[in-house]
Short mmCIF file of C-alpha atoms in Angstrom, two decimals:
data_model
loop_
_atom_site.label_atom_id
_atom_site.label_comp_id
_atom_site.label_asym_id
_atom_site.label_seq_id
_atom_site.Cartn_x
_atom_site.Cartn_y
_atom_site.Cartn_z
CA MET X 1 -2.71 1.44 54.93
CA VAL X 2 -5.65 2.83 52.99
CA ALA X 3 -3.57 5.82 51.94
CA ILE X 4 -0.86 3.58 50.48
CA GLU X 5 -3.47 1.53 48.66
CA THR X 6 -5.01 4.65 47.14
CA LEU X 7 -1.58 5.89 46.11
CA MET X 8 -0.80 2.54 44.51
CA ASN X 9 -4.08 2.60 42.62
CA TRP X 10 -3.33 6.07 41.31
CA LEU X 11 0.12 4.96 40.29
CA ILE X 12 -1.26 1.93 38.44
CA THR X 13 -3.75 4.11 36.58
CA ALA X 14 -1.11 6.76 35.81
CA LEU X 15 1.31 4.17 34.41
CA ALA X 16 -1.40 2.51 32.33
CA PHE X 17 -2.43 5.93 31.06
CA GLY X 18 1.21 6.81 30.32
CA SER X 19 1.66 3.57 28.35
CA THR X 20 -1.46 4.39 26.37
CA VAL X 21 -0.32 7.90 25.51
CA LEU X 22 3.21 6.79 24.56
CA GLY X 23 1.94 3.71 22.72
CA GLY X 24 -0.50 5.95 20.90
CA TYR X 25 2.36 8.29 19.97
CA VAL X 26 4.46 5.44 18.54
CA GLY X 27 1.38 4.08 16.79
CA TYR X 28 0.71 7.53 15.34
CA GLN X 29 4.26 7.77 13.98
CA ALA X 30 3.83 4.33 12.44
CA TYR X 31 0.56 5.52 10.91
CA ARG X 32 2.31 8.59 9.46
CA GLY X 33 5.02 6.30 8.10
CA TYR X 34 2.29 4.25 6.44
CA ARG X 35 0.68 7.35 4.91
CA ARG X 36 3.95 8.90 3.75
CA HIS X 37 5.49 5.76 2.28
CA ASN X 38 2.37 3.77 1.56
CA SER X 39 4.02 1.02 3.59
CA ARG X 40 1.80 -1.94 4.47
CA ALA X 41 4.27 -3.04 7.17
CA MET X 42 3.80 0.30 8.92
CA GLN X 43 0.04 0.02 8.59
CA TYR X 44 0.07 -3.33 10.41
CA LEU X 45 2.48 -1.95 12.99
CA SER X 46 0.28 1.05 13.76
CA VAL X 47 -2.87 -1.06 14.02
CA GLY X 48 -1.01 -3.48 16.30
CA LEU X 49 0.30 -0.72 18.57
CA PHE X 50 -3.10 0.93 18.88
CA CYS X 51 -4.76 -2.40 19.76
CA LEU X 52 -2.04 -3.29 22.24
CA THR X 53 -2.00 0.04 24.07
CA ALA X 54 -4.87 2.43 23.48
CA VAL X 55 -7.73 0.02 22.76
CA ALA X 56 -6.78 -2.54 25.42
CA PHE X 57 -6.35 0.15 28.08
CA VAL X 58 -9.56 1.98 27.26
CA VAL X 59 -11.57 -1.26 27.35
CA ALA X 60 -9.99 -2.33 30.65
CA PHE X 61 -10.32 1.13 32.22
CA VAL X 62 -13.85 1.93 31.13
CA GLY X 63 -14.93 -1.63 31.95
CA SER X 64 -13.52 -1.50 35.47
CA VAL X 65 -15.16 1.88 36.10
CA PHE X 66 -18.51 0.48 34.93
CA LEU X 67 -18.07 -2.57 37.13
CA ARG X 68 -17.23 -0.45 40.16
CA GLN X 69 -20.19 1.86 39.56
CA GLY X 70 -22.48 -1.15 39.20
CA LEU X 71 -23.36 -0.25 35.60
CA LEU X 72 -22.13 -3.70 34.61
CA PRO X 73 -23.02 -6.77 36.66
CA SER X 74 -20.02 -8.28 38.40
CA GLN X 75 -20.15 -11.50 36.37
CA PHE X 76 -18.80 -9.42 33.44
CA GLN X 77 -15.45 -9.19 35.19
CA GLN X 78 -14.00 -12.26 33.47
CA PRO X 79 -15.35 -11.60 29.95
CA LEU X 80 -13.96 -8.07 30.23
CA THR X 81 -10.50 -9.41 31.06
CA LEU X 82 -10.87 -11.79 28.11
CA VAL X 83 -11.69 -8.93 25.72
CA THR X 84 -8.72 -6.91 27.00
CA ARG X 85 -6.36 -9.86 26.59
CA ALA X 86 -7.81 -10.54 23.14
CA PHE X 87 -7.00 -6.97 22.03
CA GLN X 88 -3.49 -7.31 23.43
CA PHE X 89 -3.06 -10.59 21.58
CA VAL X 90 -4.34 -9.16 18.30
CA GLY X 91 -2.01 -6.17 18.85
CA VAL X 92 1.17 -8.23 19.18
CA LEU X 93 -0.04 -10.49 16.37
CA PHE X 94 -0.23 -7.46 14.04
CA ILE X 95 3.20 -6.25 15.16
CA ALA X 96 4.72 -9.71 14.58
CA TYR X 97 3.06 -9.88 11.17
CA SER X 98 4.33 -6.43 10.20
CA LEU X 99 7.88 -7.60 11.01
CA HIS X 100 7.60 -10.37 8.46
CA TYR X 101 5.49 -8.59 5.91
CA ARG X 102 7.39 -7.89 2.70
CA GLU X 103 5.94 -6.07 -0.28
CA MET J 1 39.87 10.82 10.15
CA SER J 2 42.49 8.60 8.54
CA GLU J 3 45.79 9.99 7.33
CA ASP J 4 45.53 11.56 3.92
CA PRO J 5 47.61 10.12 1.12
CA ALA J 6 50.28 12.08 -0.73
CA VAL J 7 49.08 14.82 -3.07
CA GLY J 8 50.45 13.10 -6.16
CA ASP J 9 48.88 9.75 -5.38
CA ILE J 10 45.43 11.14 -4.81
CA LEU J 11 45.62 13.35 -7.91
CA ASP J 12 46.71 10.34 -9.97
CA LEU J 13 43.72 8.42 -8.76
CA LEU J 14 41.25 11.24 -9.32
CA SER J 15 42.64 12.00 -12.76
CA ASP J 16 41.53 8.54 -13.83
CA GLU J 17 38.21 8.85 -15.62
CA TYR J 18 37.10 5.30 -14.77
CA ALA J 19 37.76 5.89 -11.08
CA ARG J 20 35.77 9.13 -11.18
CA ASP J 21 32.88 7.46 -12.98
CA ILE J 22 32.77 4.73 -10.33
CA LEU J 23 32.84 7.32 -7.54
CA ALA J 24 30.07 9.32 -9.17
CA ALA J 25 27.85 6.29 -9.66
CA THR J 26 28.38 4.87 -6.17
CA SER J 27 27.72 8.22 -4.52
CA VAL J 28 24.09 7.93 -5.62
CA LYS J 29 23.54 4.40 -4.36
CA PRO J 30 25.64 1.32 -3.56
CA MET J 31 26.28 -0.78 -6.66
CA SER J 32 27.69 -4.18 -7.45
CA ALA J 33 30.64 -4.62 -9.79
CA LYS J 34 28.32 -5.87 -12.50
CA GLN J 35 25.97 -2.90 -12.16
CA LEU J 36 28.97 -0.58 -12.32
CA ALA J 37 30.30 -2.31 -15.41
CA ASP J 38 26.93 -1.86 -17.11
CA GLN J 39 26.27 1.69 -16.03
CA CYS J 40 29.77 3.08 -16.55
CA GLU J 41 30.38 1.05 -19.71
CA MET J 42 33.61 -0.62 -18.70
CA SER J 43 34.68 -4.21 -18.28
CA GLN J 44 34.35 -5.91 -14.92
CA PRO J 45 38.13 -6.35 -14.53
CA THR J 46 38.44 -2.58 -15.03
CA VAL J 47 35.82 -2.04 -12.34
CA TYR J 48 37.62 -4.35 -9.92
CA ARG J 49 41.00 -2.69 -10.58
CA ARG J 50 39.61 0.79 -9.97
CA VAL J 51 37.60 -0.26 -6.94
CA GLU J 52 40.71 -1.81 -5.40
CA TRP J 53 42.63 1.37 -6.07
CA LEU J 54 39.86 3.52 -4.59
CA GLN J 55 39.66 1.26 -1.53
CA GLU J 56 43.38 1.70 -0.98
CA TYR J 57 42.72 5.37 -0.30
CA GLY J 58 39.49 4.79 1.53
CA LEU J 59 37.35 6.62 -1.01
CA ILE J 60 34.96 3.73 -1.50
CA GLU J 61 33.75 0.98 0.79
CA GLU J 62 32.55 -2.52 0.27
CA GLN J 63 29.23 -3.51 1.75
CA THR J 64 27.42 -6.80 1.76
CA GLN J 65 23.97 -6.80 0.26
CA ILE J 66 21.95 -9.40 2.12
CA GLU J 67 19.61 -11.33 -0.12
CA THR J 68 16.84 -13.59 1.05
CA GLY J 69 17.88 -16.99 -0.22
CA GLY J 70 21.49 -16.56 0.82
CA ASN J 71 22.99 -15.22 -2.40
CA ASP J 72 24.67 -12.28 -0.68
CA TYR J 73 26.84 -10.11 -2.89
CA SER J 74 29.20 -7.19 -2.53
CA VAL J 75 28.22 -3.65 -3.37
CA PHE J 76 30.39 -0.57 -3.34
CA ALA J 77 29.52 2.83 -1.94
CA ALA J 78 31.51 6.04 -2.28
CA THR J 79 32.76 7.38 1.03
CA LEU J 80 34.42 10.45 -0.48
CA SER J 81 32.36 13.56 0.03
CA GLU J 82 34.90 16.32 -0.53
CA PHE J 83 38.41 16.67 -1.80
CA SER J 84 40.19 19.99 -1.56
CA LEU J 85 43.60 21.20 -2.58
CA ALA J 86 45.12 24.31 -1.09
CA LEU J 87 48.40 26.06 -1.79
CA ALA J 88 49.85 28.19 0.95
CA ASP J 89 53.35 29.03 2.14
CA GLY J 90 55.07 26.84 -0.39
CA ASP J 91 53.03 23.75 0.35
CA PHE J 92 50.19 21.93 -1.30
CA GLU J 93 47.73 20.66 1.19
CA THR J 94 45.03 18.19 0.40
CA GLU J 95 42.08 17.45 2.53
CA ILE J 96 39.69 14.57 2.10
CA GLU J 97 36.34 14.49 3.75
CA ARG J 98 34.55 11.22 3.98
CA THR J 99 30.94 10.50 4.69
CA GLU J 100 30.11 8.55 7.80
CA PRO J 101 28.09 5.49 6.95
CA PRO J 102 24.75 5.60 8.81
CA ALA J 103 24.62 3.44 11.94
CA PHE J 104 21.12 2.26 11.07
CA PRO J 105 18.80 2.62 8.07
CA GLY J 106 17.04 5.95 7.89
CA GLN J 107 19.33 7.57 10.45
CA ASP J 108 19.61 10.76 8.42
CA GLU J 109 15.87 11.22 7.98
CA GLN J 110 14.61 14.36 9.69
CA ASP J 111 11.07 13.17 10.17
CA THR J 112 10.36 10.63 12.91
CA ALA J 113 7.84 8.75 10.77
CA ASP J 114 10.33 8.45 7.87
CA ARG J 115 13.10 7.26 10.20
CA PHE J 116 10.76 4.82 11.90
CA THR J 117 9.54 3.41 8.58
CA LYS J 118 13.04 2.83 7.23
CA MET J 119 14.19 1.24 10.48
CA TRP J 120 11.19 -1.03 10.74
CA GLU J 121 11.21 -2.09 7.11
CA ASN J 122 14.90 -2.93 7.30
CA LEU J 123 14.65 -5.08 10.41
#
C-alpha cells in the first residue's frame, strides 16, 4: 500500500511539474508575442499564465516541502493554500482580462 | 479545385482594367466596395459589377467584416493567385490557382509567438 502511495505522490508531483513547464512555455510564447507586437493583450496573457502555472506551483511545492521539513510551522498550511489559490485566481483574472482587452 | 472557365471567358474578364485593378487591390488586403471605389478611382456601381463578374469565376470572395456595434459590412478579397495559359498540341490550356483562405487568423505565420498573438487578439 505504501508503494502505491509513493507512486501516486510522484505522479502528482510529476504532473504538477509538467503543467508548470508547459504553462511556462505557453506563457513564454505569449511574452514573445507581447515583445514582438507590442501587444498589451499578450502581456496580460503571459502574466496570467505564469501566475496560474509557474508561480502557483512553485509556491505550493516549496511551501509543502518547508512544511514537511518543519521549516514552517504546521499552522501555515491554510495560509499557504490561500496564497496558492490567490495566485491561481489572479492568473485566470489576467487571462480573462487579456481576452477583453482592446487597444 | 473548381472547374476552370473557358479560355475566352477568363481572358475577357482579365482584359478588363477595372477587374484587374480590383484584383490587385484586394490581393493586398480585403476591402469594402467603398474603399475599392476610392482607391481604384471608379464608381461604386462599377465596383459592384466587376466584383460580381469576378465572383462568377471564383477569383474574389466576399467576407464579412465584424464590427463591434453590429454594423457588419462586406469586404472582398482576391482568391486568384496564379493564372497561366499554355499552348500545346493544338489546344490552349488555362490553369487558375487560388489561394486557400486561412482557417484561423495568423495560420500562415511561421513563428509560434506571431501565430499565437494573432489568434489571441482575434478571439
